[in-house]
PDB file of C-alpha atoms in Angstrom:
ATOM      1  CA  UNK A 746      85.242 127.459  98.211  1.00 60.00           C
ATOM      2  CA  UNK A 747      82.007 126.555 100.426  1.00 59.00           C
ATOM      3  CA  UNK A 748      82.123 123.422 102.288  1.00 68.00           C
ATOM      4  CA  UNK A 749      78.787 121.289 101.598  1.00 75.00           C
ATOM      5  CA  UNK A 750      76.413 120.775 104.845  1.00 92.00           C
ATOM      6  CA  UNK A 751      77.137 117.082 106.194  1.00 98.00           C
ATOM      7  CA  UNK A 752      74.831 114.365 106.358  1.00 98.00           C
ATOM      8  CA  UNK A 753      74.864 111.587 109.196  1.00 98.00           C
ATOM      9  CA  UNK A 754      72.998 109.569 106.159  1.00 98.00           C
ATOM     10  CA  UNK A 755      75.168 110.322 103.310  1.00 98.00           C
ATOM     11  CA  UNK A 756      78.243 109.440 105.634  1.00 99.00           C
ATOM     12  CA  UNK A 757      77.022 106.161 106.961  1.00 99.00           C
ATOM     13  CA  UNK A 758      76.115 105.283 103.008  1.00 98.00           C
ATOM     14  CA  UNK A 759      79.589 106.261 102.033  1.00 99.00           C
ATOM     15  CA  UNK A 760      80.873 103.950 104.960  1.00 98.00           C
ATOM     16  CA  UNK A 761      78.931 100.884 104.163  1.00 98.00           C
ATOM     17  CA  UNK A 762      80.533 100.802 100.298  1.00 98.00           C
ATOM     18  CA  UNK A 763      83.661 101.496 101.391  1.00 97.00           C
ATOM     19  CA  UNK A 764      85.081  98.080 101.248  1.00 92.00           C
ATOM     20  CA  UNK A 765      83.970  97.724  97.518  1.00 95.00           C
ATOM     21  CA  UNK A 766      85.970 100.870  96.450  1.00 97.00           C
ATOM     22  CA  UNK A 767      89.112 100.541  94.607  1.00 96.00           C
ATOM     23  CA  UNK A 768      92.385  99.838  96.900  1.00 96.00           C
ATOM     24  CA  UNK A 769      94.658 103.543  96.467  1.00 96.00           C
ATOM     25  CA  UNK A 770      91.150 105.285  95.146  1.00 97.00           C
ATOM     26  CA  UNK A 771      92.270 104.788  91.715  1.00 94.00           C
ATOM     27  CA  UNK A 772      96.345 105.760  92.259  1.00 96.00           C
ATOM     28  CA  UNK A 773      98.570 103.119  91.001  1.00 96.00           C
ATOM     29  CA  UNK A 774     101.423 104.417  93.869  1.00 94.00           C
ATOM     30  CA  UNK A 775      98.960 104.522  96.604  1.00 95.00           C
ATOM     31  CA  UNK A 776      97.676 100.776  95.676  1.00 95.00           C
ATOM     32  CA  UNK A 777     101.143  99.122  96.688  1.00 94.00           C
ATOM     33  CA  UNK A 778     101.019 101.408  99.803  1.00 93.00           C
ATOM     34  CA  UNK A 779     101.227  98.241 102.583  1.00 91.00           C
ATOM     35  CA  UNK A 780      98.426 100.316 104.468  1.00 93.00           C
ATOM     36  CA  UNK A 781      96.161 101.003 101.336  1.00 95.00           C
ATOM     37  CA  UNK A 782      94.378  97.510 102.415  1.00 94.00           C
ATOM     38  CA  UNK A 783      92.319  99.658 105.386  1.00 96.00           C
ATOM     39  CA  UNK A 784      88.736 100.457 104.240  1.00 97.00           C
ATOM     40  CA  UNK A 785      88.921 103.918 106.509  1.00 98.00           C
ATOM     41  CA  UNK A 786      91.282 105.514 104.017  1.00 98.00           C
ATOM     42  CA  UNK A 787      89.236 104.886 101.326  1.00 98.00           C
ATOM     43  CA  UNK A 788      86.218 106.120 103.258  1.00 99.00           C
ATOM     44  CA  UNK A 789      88.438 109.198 104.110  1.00 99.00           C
ATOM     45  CA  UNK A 790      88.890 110.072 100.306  1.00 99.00           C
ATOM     46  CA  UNK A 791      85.373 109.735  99.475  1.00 98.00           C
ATOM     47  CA  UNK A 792      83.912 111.859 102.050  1.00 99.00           C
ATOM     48  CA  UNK A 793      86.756 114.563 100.871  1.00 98.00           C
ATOM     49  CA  UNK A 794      85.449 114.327  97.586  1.00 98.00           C
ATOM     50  CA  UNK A 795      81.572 114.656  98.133  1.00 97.00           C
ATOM     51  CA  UNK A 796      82.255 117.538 100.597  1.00 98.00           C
ATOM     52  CA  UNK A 797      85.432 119.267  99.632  1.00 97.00           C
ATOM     53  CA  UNK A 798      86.196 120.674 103.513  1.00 97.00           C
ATOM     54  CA  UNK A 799      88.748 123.669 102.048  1.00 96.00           C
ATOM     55  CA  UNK A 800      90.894 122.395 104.706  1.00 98.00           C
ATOM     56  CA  UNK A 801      91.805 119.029 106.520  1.00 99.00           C
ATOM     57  CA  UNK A 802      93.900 118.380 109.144  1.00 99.00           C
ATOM     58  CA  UNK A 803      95.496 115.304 110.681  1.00 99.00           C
ATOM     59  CA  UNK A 804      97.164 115.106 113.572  1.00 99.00           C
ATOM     60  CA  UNK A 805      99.380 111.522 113.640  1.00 98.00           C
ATOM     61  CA  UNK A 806     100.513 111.387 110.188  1.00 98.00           C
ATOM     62  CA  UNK A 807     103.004 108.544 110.166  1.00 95.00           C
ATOM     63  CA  UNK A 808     103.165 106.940 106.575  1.00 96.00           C
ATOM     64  CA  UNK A 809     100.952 109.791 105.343  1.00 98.00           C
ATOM     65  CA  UNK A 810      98.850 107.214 104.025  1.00 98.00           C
ATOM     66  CA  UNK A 811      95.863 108.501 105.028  1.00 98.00           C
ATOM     67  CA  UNK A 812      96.581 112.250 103.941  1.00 99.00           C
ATOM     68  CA  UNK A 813      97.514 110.936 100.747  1.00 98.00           C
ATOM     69  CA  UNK A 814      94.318 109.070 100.252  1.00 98.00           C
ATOM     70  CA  UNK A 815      92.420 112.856 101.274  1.00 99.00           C
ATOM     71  CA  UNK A 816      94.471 114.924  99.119  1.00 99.00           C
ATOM     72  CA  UNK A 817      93.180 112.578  96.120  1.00 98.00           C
ATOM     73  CA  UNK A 818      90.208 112.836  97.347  1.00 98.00           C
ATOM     74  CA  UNK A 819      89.754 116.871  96.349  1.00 98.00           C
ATOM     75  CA  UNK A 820      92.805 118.887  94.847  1.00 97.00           C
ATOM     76  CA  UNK A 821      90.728 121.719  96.347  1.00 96.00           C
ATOM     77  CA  UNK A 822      90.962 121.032  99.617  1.00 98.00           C
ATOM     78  CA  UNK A 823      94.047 121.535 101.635  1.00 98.00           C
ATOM     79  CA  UNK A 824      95.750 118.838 104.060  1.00 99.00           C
ATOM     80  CA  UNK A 825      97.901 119.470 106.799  1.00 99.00           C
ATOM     81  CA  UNK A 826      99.481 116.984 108.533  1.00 99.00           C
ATOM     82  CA  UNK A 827     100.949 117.182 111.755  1.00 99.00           C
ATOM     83  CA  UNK A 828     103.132 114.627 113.482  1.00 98.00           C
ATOM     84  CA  UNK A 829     105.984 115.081 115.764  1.00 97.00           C
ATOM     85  CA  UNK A 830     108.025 111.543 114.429  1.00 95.00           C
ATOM     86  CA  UNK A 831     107.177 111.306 111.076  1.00 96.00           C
ATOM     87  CA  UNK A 832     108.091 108.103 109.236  1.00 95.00           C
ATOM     88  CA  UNK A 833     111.495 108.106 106.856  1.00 94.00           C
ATOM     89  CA  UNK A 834     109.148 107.588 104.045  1.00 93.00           C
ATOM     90  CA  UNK A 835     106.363 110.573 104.649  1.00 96.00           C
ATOM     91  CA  UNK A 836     107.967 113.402 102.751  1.00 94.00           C
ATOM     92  CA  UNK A 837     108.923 111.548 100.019  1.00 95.00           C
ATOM     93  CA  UNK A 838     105.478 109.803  99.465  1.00 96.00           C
ATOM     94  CA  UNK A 839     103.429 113.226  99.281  1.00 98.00           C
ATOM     95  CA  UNK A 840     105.903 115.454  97.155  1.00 97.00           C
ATOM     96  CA  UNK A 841     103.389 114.559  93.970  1.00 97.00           C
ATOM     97  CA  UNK A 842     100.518 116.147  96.040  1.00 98.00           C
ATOM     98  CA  UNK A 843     100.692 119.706  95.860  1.00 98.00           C
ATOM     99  CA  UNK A 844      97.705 120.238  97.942  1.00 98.00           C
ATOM    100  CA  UNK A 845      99.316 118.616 101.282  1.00 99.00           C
ATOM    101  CA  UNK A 846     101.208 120.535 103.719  1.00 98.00           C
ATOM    102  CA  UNK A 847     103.186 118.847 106.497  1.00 98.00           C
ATOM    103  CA  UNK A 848     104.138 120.364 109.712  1.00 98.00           C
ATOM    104  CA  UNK A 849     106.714 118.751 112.064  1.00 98.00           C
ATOM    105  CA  UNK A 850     105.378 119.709 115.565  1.00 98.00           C
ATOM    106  CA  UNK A 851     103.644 117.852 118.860  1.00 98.00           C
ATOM    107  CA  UNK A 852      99.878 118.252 117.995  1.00 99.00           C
ATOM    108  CA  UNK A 853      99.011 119.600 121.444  1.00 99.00           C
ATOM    109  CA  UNK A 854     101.388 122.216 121.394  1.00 99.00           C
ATOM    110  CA  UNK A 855     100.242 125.924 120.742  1.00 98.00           C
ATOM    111  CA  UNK A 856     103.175 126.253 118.813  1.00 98.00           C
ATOM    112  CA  UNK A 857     102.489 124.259 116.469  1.00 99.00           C
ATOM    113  CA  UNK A 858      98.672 125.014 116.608  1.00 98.00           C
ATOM    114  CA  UNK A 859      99.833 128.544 115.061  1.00 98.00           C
ATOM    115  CA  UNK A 860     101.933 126.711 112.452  1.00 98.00           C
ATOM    116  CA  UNK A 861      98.888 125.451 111.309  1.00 98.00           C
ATOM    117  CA  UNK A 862      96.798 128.970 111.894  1.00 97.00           C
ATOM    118  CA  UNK A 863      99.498 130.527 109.654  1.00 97.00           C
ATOM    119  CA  UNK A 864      98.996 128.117 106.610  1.00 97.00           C
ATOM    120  CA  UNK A 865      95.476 128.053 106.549  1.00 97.00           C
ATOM    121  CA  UNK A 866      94.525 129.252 102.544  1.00 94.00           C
ATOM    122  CA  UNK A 867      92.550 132.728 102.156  1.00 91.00           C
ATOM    123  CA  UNK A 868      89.212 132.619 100.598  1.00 84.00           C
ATOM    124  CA  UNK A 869      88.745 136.504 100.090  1.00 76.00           C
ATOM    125  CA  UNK A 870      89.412 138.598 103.112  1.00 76.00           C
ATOM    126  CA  UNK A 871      89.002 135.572 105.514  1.00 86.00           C
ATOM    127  CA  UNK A 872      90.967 132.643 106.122  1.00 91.00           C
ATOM    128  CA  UNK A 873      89.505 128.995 105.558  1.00 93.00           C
ATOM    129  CA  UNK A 874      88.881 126.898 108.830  1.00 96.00           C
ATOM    130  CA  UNK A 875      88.994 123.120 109.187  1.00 98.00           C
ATOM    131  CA  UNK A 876      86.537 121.422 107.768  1.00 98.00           C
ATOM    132  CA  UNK A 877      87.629 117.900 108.774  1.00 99.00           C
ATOM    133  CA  UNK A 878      90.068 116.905 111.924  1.00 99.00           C
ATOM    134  CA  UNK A 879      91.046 113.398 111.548  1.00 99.00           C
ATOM    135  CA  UNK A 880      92.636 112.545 115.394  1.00 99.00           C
ATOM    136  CA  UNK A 881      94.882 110.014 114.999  1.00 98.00           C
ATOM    137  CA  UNK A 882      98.131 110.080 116.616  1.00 97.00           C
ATOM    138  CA  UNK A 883      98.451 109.253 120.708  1.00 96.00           C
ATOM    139  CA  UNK A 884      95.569 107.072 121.387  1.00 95.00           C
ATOM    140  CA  UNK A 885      95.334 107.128 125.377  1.00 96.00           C
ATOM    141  CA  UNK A 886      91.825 109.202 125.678  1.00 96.00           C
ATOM    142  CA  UNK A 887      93.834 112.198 126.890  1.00 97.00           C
ATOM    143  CA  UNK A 888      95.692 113.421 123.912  1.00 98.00           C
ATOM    144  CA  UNK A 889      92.835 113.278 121.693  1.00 98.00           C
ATOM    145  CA  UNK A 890      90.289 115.464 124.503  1.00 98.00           C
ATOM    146  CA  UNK A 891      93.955 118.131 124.784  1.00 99.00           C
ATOM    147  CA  UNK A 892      93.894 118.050 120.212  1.00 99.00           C
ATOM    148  CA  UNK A 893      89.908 118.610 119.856  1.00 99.00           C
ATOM    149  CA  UNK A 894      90.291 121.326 122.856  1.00 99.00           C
ATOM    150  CA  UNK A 895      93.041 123.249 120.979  1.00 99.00           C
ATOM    151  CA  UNK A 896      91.954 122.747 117.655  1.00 99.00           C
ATOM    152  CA  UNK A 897      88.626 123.319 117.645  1.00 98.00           C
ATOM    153  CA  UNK A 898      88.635 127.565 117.932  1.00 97.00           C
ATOM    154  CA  UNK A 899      89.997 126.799 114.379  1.00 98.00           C
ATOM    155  CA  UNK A 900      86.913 124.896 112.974  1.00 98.00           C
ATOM    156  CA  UNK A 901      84.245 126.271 110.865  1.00 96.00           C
ATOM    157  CA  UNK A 902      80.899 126.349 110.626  1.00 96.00           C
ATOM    158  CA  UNK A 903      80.979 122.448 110.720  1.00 97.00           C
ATOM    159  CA  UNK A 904      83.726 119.964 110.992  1.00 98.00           C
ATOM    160  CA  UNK A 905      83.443 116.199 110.271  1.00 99.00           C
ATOM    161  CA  UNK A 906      85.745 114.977 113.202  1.00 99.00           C
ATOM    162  CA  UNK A 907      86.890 111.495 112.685  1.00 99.00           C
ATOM    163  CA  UNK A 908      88.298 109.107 115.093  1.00 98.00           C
ATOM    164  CA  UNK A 909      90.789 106.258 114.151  1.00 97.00           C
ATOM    165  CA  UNK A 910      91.567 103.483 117.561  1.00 95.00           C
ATOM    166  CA  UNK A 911      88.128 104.140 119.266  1.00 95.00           C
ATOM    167  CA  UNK A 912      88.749 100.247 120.803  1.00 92.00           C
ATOM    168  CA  UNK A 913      91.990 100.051 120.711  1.00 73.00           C
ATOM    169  CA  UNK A 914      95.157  99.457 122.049  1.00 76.00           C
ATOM    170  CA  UNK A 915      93.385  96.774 124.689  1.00 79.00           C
ATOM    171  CA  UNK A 916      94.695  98.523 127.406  1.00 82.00           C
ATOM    172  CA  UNK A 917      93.504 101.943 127.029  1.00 86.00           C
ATOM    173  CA  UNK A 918      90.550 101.176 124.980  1.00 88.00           C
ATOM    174  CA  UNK A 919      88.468 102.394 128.482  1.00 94.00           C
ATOM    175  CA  UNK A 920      89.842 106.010 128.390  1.00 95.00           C
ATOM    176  CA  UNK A 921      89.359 106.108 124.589  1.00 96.00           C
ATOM    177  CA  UNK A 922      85.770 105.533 124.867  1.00 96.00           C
ATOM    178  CA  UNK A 923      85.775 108.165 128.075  1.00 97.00           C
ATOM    179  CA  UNK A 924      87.164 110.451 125.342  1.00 98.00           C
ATOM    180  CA  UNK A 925      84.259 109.005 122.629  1.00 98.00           C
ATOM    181  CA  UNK A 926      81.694 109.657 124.955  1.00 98.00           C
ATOM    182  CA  UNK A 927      83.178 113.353 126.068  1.00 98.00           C
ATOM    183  CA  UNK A 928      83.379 114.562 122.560  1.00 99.00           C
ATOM    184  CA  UNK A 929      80.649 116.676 121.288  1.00 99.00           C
ATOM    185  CA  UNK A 930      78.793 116.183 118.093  1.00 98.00           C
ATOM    186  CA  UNK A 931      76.528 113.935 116.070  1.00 98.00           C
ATOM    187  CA  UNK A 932      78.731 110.710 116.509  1.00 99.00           C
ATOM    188  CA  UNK A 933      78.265 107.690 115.024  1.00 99.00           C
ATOM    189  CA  UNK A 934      80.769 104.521 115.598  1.00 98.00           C
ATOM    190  CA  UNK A 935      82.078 102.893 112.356  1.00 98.00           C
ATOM    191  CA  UNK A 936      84.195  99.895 113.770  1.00 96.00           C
ATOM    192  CA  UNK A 937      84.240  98.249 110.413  1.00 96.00           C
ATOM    193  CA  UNK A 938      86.000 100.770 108.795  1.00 97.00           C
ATOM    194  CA  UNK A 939      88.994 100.100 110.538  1.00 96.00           C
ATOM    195  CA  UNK A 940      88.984  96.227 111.026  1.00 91.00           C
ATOM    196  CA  UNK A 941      91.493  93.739 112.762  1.00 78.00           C
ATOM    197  CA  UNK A 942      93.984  92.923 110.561  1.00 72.00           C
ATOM    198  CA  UNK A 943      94.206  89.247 111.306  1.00 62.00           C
ATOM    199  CA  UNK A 944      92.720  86.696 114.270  1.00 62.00           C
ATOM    200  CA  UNK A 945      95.400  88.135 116.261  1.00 60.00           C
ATOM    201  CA  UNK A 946      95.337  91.610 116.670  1.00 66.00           C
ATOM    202  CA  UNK A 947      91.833  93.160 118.310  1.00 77.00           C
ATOM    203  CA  UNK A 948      89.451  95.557 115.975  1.00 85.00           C
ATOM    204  CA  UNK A 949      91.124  98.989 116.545  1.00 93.00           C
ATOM    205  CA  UNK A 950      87.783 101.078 115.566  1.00 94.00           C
ATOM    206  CA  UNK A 951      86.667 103.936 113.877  1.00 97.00           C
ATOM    207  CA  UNK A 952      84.415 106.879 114.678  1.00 98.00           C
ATOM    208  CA  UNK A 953      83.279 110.239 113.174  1.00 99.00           C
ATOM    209  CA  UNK A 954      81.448 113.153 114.712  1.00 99.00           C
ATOM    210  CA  UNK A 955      79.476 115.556 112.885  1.00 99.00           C
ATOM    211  CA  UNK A 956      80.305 119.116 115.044  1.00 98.00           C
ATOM    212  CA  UNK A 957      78.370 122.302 114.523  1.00 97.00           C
ATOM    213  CA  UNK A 958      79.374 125.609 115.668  1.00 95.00           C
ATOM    214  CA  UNK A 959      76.514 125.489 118.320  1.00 96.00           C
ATOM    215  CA  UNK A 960      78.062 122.188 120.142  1.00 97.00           C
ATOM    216  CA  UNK A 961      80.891 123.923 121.012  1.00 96.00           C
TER     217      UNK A 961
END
């Protein structure tokens, strides 16, 4: 399957009507999901579904919320979660998706890097790359940098990665945006996506970077 070329344009558009699309994307299960409320994870399925990336990976799975929400989004496209402390509830939730893949590993770990090296699908006599790297598990600046470092010999052509916590926690939200402004790309910040739940939390923030081949 060939991955459609991004579009800065097309993404931003697909941002901005996020908040009007349907709460689970449609999926009765995924609707009572008590993180299904977040207008990123419904952004996250629609951009899977205009582009099809053959593969996705997340790294910081928790719930699985958010790989559920991409595996709707294409049943062509594969998603591999990573996560090192998955939630009681993770395995369970995605056993109906049999396009999601779940590896039990710490995301900046070459081991587990060739976990996810060894699942990749074959498309002919090559293997498919990432298409889409959504970084969302330790959000101190320097695990994100170490993930995009390892991960990114795996990428292909282009990779839409996206960026969950760009402001957020309060306390680290200075080494997150050292990390925002390190990271290659055609970025574009998308705070709304991922607003603050009530008065009193802060706006976590959300980001996405277009990277081509030549950036790296």
């Amino acid at each position: 399957m060939t991955q459609h070329t991004y579009h800065m344009a097309d993404i931003i558009s697909i941002a901005d009507t996020a908040h009007i699309m349907p709460t689970g994307m449609g999926d009765a299960e995924l609707a009572k999901n008590s993180e299904s409320w977040c207008p990123y994870l419904r952004f996250l399925a629609a951009i899977v579904a205009k582009y099809q990336p053959p593969v996705c990976v997340e790294l910081g799975v928790y719930m699985a919320t958010a790989t559920m929400h991409m595996a709707l989004g294409s049943a062509y496209s594969m998603i591999i979660g990573v996560d090192r402390d998955f939630h009681p509830a993770a395995k369970h939730n995605v056993e109906r998706f049999s396009n999601i893949v779940l590896i039990e590993g710490d995301s900046t770990s070459v081991v587990t890097k060739l976990e996810v090296a060894d699942v990749l699908p074959w498309n002919r006599l090559n293997k498919e790359l990432i298409g889409l790297l959504f970084l969302d598990s330790t959000h101190d600046g320097d695990t994100p940098k170490m993930e995009f470092n390892l991960y990114k010999t795996l990428f292909a052509e282009e990779c839409l990665v996206v960026c969950d916590d760009l402001l957020g926690p309060k306390h680290l939200e200075v080494k997150m945006q050292d990390f925002w402004g390190w990271l290659p790309g055609e970025k574009q910040e998308l705070h709304f996506l991922h607003p603050r739940i009530n008065d009193g939390h802060d706006v976590p923030g959300f980001g996405v970077s277009i990277v081509r081949r030549e950036d790296l």
